[in-house]
mmCIF file of C-alpha atoms in Angstrom:
data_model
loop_
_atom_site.group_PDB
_atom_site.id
_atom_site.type_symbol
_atom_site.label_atom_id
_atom_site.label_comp_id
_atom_site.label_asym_id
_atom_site.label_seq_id
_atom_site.Cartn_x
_atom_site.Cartn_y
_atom_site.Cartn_z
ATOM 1 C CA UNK I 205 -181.585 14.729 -150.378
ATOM 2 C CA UNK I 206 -185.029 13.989 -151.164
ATOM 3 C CA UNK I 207 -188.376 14.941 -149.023
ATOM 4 C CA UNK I 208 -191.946 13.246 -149.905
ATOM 5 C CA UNK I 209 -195.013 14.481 -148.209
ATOM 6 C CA UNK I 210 -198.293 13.083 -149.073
ATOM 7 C CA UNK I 211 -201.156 15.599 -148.913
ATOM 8 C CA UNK I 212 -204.201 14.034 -149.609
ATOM 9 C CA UNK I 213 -204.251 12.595 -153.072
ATOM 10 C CA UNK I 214 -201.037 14.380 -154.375
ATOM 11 C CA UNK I 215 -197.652 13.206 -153.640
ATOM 12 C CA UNK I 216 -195.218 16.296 -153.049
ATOM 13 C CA UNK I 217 -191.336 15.190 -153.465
ATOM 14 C CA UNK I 218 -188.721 18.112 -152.874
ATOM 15 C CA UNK I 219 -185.416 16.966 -154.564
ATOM 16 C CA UNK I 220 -182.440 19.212 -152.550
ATOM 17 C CA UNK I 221 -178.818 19.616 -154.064
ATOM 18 C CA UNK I 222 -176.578 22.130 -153.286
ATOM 19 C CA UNK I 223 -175.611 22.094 -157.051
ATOM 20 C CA UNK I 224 -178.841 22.977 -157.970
ATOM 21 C CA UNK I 225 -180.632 24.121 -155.099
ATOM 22 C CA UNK I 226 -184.038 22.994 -154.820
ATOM 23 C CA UNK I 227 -186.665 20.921 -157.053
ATOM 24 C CA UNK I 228 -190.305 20.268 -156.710
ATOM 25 C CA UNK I 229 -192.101 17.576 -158.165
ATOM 26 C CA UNK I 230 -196.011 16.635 -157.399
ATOM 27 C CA UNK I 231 -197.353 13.222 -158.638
ATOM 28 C CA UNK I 232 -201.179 12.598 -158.645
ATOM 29 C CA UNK I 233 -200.353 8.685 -157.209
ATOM 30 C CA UNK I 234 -198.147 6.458 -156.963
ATOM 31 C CA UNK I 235 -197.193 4.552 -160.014
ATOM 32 C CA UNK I 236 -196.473 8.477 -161.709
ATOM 33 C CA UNK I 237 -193.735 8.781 -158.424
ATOM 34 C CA UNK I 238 -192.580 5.279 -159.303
ATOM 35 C CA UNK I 239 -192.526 5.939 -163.139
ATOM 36 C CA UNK I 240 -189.901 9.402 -162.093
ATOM 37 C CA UNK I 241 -188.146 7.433 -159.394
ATOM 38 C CA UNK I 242 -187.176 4.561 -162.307
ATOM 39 C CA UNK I 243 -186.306 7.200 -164.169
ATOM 40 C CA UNK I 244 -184.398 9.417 -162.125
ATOM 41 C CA UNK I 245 -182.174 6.079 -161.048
ATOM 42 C CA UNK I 246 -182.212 3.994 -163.699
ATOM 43 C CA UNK I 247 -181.145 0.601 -163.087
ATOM 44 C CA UNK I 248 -178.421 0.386 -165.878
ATOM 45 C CA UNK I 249 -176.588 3.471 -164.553
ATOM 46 C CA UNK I 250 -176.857 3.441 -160.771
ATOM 47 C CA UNK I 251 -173.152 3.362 -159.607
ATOM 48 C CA UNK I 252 -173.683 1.310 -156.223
ATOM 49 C CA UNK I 253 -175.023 -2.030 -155.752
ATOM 50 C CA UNK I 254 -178.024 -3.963 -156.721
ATOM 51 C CA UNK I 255 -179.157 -4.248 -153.395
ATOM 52 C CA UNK I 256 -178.721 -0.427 -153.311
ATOM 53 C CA UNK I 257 -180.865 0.313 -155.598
ATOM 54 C CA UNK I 258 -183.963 -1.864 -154.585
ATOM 55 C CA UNK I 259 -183.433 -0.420 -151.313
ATOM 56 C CA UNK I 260 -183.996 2.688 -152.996
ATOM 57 C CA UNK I 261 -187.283 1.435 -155.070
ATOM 58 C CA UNK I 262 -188.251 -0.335 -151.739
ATOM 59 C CA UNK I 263 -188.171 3.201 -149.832
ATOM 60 C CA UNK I 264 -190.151 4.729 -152.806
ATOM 61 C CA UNK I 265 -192.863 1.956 -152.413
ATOM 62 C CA UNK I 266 -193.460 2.360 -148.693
ATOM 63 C CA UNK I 267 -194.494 5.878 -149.575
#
């Protein structure tokens, strides 16, 4: 599960697994949460659909 707060100028994202408990990461804008989202699900390796994963992206964006 992920959880993305904006506080002012920083975005806060809280990745939550019960594999591996809990995971903070703060971005300063936008394109450095877009650069860890691509990066976190690349394209070549995401195991559901196309449309999947730019629904994904899409969600990121709308931040």
């Amino acid at each position: 599960m992920l959880n993305v707060e904006v506080q002012g100028t920083k975005i806060v994202l809280t990745e939550i697994s019960d594999q591996w408990g809990e995971e903070c990461h703060t971005f300063i804008g936008r394109p450095a949460m877009m650069h860890w989202a691509k990066e976190r699900f690349p394209k070549e390796s995401f195991q559901g659909t196309e449309e999947e994963w730019e629904a994904i992206m899409e969600a990121f964006k709308q931040v």
